[in-house]
Each structure stands twice: as structure tokens, then as C-alpha cells.
Coordinates of C-alpha atoms in Angstrom, one line a residue:
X1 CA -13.0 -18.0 32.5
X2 CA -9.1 -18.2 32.1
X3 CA -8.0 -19.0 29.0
X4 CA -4.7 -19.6 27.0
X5 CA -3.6 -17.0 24.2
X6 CA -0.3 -17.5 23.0
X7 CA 3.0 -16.6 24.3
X8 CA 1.3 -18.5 27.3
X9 CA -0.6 -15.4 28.3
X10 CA -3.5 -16.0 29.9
X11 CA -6.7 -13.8 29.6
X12 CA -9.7 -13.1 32.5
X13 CA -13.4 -11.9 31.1
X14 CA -14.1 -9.3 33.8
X15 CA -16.9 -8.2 32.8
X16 CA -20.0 -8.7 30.6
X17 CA -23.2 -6.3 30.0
X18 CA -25.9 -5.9 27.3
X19 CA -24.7 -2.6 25.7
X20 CA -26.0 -0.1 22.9
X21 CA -23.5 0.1 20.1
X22 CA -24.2 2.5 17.3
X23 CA -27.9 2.0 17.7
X24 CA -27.7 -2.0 18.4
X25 CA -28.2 -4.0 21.1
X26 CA -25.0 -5.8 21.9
X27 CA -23.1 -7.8 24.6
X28 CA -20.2 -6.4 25.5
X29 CA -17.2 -8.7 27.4
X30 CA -14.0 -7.2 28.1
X31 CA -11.1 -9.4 28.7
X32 CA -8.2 -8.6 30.8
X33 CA -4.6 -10.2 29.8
X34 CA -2.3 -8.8 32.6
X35 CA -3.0 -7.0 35.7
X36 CA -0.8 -3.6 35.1
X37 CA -0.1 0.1 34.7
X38 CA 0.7 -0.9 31.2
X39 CA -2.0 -3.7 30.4
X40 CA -3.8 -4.6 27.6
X41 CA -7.8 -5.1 27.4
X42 CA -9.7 -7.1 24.1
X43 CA -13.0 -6.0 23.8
X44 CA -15.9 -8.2 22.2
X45 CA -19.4 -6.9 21.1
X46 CA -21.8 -9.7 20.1
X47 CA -25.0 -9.2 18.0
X48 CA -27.1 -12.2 19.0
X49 CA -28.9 -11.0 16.1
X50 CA -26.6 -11.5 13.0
X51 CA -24.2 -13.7 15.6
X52 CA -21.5 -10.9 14.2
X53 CA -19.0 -10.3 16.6
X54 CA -16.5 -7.3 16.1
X55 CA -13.5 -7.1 18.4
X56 CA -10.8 -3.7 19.6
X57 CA -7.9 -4.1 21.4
X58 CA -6.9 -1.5 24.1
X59 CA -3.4 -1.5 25.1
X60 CA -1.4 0.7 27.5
X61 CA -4.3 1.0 29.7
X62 CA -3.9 0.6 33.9
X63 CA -5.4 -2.3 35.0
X64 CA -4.1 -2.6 38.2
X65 CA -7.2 -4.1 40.1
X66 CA -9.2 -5.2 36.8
X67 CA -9.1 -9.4 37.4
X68 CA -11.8 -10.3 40.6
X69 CA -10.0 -12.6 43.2
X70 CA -12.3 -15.7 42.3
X71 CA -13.3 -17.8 39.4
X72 CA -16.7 -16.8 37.7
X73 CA -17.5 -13.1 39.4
X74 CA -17.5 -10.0 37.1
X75 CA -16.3 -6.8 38.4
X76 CA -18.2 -4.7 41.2
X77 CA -18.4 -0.9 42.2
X78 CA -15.5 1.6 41.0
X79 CA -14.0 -0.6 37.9
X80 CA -16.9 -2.1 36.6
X81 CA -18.3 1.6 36.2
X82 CA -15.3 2.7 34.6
X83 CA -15.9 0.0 31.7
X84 CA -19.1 0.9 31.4
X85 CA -17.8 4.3 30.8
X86 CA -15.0 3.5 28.4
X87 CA -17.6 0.8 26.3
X88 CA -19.9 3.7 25.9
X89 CA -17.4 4.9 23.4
X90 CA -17.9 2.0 21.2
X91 CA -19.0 2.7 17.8
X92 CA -19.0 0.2 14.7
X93 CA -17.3 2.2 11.7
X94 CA -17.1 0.8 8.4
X95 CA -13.6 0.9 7.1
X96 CA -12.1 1.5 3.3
X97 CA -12.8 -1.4 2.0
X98 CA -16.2 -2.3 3.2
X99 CA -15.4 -4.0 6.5
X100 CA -17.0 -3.2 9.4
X101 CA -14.4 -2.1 12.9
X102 CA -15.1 -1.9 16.4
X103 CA -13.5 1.8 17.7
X104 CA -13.4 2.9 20.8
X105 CA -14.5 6.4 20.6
X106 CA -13.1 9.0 23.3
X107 CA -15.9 11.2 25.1
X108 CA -15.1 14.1 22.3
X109 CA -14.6 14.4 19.0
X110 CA -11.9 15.9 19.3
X111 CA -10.3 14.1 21.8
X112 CA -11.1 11.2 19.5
X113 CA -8.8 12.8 16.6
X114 CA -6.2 13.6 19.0
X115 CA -6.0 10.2 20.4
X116 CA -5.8 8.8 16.5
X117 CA -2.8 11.2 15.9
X118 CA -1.3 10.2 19.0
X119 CA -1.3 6.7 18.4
X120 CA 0.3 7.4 14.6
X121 CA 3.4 9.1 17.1
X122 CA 6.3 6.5 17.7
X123 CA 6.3 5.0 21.6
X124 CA 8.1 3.0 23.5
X125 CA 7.3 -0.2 25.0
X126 CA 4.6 1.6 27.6
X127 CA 2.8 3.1 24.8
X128 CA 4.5 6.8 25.5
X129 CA 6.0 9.4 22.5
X130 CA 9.0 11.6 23.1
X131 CA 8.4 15.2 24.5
X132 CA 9.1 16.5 21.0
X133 CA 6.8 14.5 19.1
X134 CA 4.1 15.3 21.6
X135 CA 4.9 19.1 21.0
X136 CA 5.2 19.1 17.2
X137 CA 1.4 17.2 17.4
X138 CA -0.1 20.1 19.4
X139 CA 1.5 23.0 17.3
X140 CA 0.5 21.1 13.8
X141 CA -3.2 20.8 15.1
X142 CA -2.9 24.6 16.0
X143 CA -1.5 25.2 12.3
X144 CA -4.9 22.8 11.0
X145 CA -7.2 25.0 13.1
X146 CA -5.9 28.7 12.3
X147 CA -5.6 27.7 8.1
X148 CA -9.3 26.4 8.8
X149 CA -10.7 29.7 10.8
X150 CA -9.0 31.8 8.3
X151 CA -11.4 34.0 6.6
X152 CA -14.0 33.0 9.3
X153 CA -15.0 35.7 11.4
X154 CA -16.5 34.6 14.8
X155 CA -15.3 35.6 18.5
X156 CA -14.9 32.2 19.7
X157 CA -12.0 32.0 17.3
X158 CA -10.0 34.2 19.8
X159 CA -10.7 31.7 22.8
X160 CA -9.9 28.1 20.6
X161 CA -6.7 29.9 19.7
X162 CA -5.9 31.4 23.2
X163 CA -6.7 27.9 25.1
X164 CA -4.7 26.1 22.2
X165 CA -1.7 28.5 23.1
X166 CA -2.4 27.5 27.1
X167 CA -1.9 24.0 26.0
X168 CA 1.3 24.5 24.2
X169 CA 2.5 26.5 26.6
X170 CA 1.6 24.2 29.9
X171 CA 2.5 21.3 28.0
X172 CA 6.4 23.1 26.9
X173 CA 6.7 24.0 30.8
X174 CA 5.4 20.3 32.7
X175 CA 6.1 17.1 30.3
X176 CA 8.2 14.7 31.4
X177 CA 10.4 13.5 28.5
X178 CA 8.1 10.9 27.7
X179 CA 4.2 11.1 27.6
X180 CA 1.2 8.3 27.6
X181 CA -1.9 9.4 26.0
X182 CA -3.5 9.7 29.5
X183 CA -0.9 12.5 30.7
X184 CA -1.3 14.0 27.3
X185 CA -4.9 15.0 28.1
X186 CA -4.1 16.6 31.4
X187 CA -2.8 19.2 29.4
X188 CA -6.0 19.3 27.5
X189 CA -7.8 20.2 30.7
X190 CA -5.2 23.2 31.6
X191 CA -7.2 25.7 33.2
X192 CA -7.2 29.3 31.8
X193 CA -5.4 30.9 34.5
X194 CA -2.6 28.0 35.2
X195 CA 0.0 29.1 32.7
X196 CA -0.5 32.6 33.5
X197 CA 1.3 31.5 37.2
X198 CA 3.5 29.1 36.0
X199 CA 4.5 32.4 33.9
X200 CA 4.6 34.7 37.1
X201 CA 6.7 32.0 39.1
X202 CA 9.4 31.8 35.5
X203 CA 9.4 35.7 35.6
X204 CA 9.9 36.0 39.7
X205 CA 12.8 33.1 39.3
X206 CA 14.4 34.7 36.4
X207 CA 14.1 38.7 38.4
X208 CA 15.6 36.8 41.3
X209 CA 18.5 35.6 39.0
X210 CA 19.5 38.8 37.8
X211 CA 19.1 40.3 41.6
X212 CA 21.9 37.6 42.3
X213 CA 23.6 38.8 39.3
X214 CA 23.7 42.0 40.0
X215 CA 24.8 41.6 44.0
X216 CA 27.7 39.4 42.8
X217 CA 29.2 41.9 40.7

């Protein structure tokens, strides 16, 4: 099941399932290159059908754990469930010029388009853009949404704009100085009430400072 890519890397099939991709019955094998936090997986869907096969490369994914300790097993329990998970986001798009891709879909919509802009964002070697970019990508898609509401009157306007403001905010307040895609969407999931402490505790700090200021003089 080893087998020699070049730069002498050396790739694992970990796992193998019939799978349903955009309405056809495929099987799915998912190779592993490098047991790591910043690995690299190759997916393969087959038609036995046509004999097509279409093929997506995931990189910067953790794979800690992913290659099974002997020859010839496929993975078991936790792991093998969470490539079930991500293949379920397999769809076959056809591209510009008539060609058919394998994409790996996100659970969302729009956390599908946000992972597509995400990737467009320069990264370093472990797949992660600069604070800034990260920022400037969140604010543009706020400046996409309010040009596209405008005009449109409907109270769940108030909310997408309030919860993209959470995520701005959150996001301006806890990112490191580099970000992978995976600690981008934490800030996706920012509950509503979250930035409205991390507020309090800036505003208690900065009341404390001025107490201090004031007692010095």
C-alpha cells in the first residue's frame, strides 16, 4: 500500500469506501503522504462506471494519527469517521473550459466561499495568512454583503451584519499573527455574547489604567 511519489515521499491509502458524489456512486481512497500537523492528503474518486477517476489534493490538513501501524488495514473508529465526514463534501464541478474537478466542498456554502478566498490569501510554508490579510478578507466580505442587502428590507439583515461585526471584532482582539484556515473558522463560530466580555474585560483594564493614572499623579 506504500508507494513512491517523487521527492522520495512515500504515500499510505488509509482508507477506501463506496461513496455518493454529486449523485454517483463512487470509491473513494484517500492517501496519506506524511503523518503531521501540516500534512497533505490526495483524494481519488473512481466511477467503475465510465472508469473516470477525478483526483483533489488537501494540504495543510493534521494528520497526526492518519497512517494504521500495519500493512493492508484501513483506518478504524475516530479518523476513519472524520474522512467520511470531510468526503461527504466531495462534489464534481465542471470547470471553464469543459473539464470536470473534484472539490472538496465545506459543510456551508458559505464557508465553502470563504475557504476559496482564503486560499487566494498569501501563506507561509504551514498554509497560514498574515493577521492583516485575514482581517482585510473579513471586512471585504462585510463590504460584499451590505452593497448586496442594500435596498433589501428584511430583519435578518440586522443580525448577518451584527454577527459579521462579532466576527471582526473577536477576530481583531484573539488572532495570532498568523492564521490556518482551521483557526479562521473558530472565529466563524464566535458566540453572540463573547465579544461583548472581551469588551467589558478591555473597558475594566483600561478604567483600571486611568485609576493608576490618576493615584500616580
Amino acid at each position: 500500500r506504500g508507494k513512491k511519489r517523487k521527492n522520495n515521499m512515500v504515500s499510505v491509502i488509509v482508507f477506501r469506501k463506496g461513496i455518493k458524489v454529486s449523485k454517483r456512486r463512487m470509491i473513494v481512497s484517500v492517501e496519506c503522504f506524511n503523518e503531521s500537523v501540516n500534512g497533505t492528503l490526495r483524494i481519488t474518486a473512481y466511477d467503475p462506471g465510465s472508469s473516470e477517476a477525478f483526483e483533489a489534493v488537501v494540504q495543510h490538513r493534521d494528520t497526526r494519527g492518519m497512517i494504521p501501524p500495519a500493512e493492508g488495514v484501513y483506518l478504524k473508529g475516530e479518523k476513519d469517521k472524520e474522512l467520511v465526514d470531510m468526503c461527504k463534501g466531495l462534489q464534481l464541478v465542471k470547470g471553464e473550459h469543459g473539464d470536470t474537478n473534484l472539490i472538496l466542498f465545506e459543510k456551508n456554502e458559505w464557508l465553502t466561499k470563504l475557504r476559496m478566498a482564503f486560499d487566494a490569501l498569501p501563506k507561509d510554508f504551514t498554509g497560514r495568512a498574515s493577521r492583516g490579510n485575514v482581517l482585510d478578507l473579513l471586512r471585504d466580505t462585510k463590504k460584499s454583503i451590505v452593497e448586496f442587502l442594500a435596498g433589501m428590507h428584511d430583519p435578518m439583515n440586522e443580525y448577518v451584519m451584527g454577527y459579521l461585526d462579532r466576527v471582526i471584532c473577536f477576530a481583531e482582539v484573539n488572532a495570532w499573527p498568523m492564521v490556518s484556515f482551521d483557526e479562521f473558522k473558530v472565529f466563524l463560530d464566535v458566540p453572540e455574547g463573547m465579544v461583548k466580555e472581551v469588551g467589558k474585560e478591555e473597558e475594566k483594564m483600561s478604567e483600571e489604567k486611568e485609576k493608576d493614572a490618576e493615584e500616580e499623579k
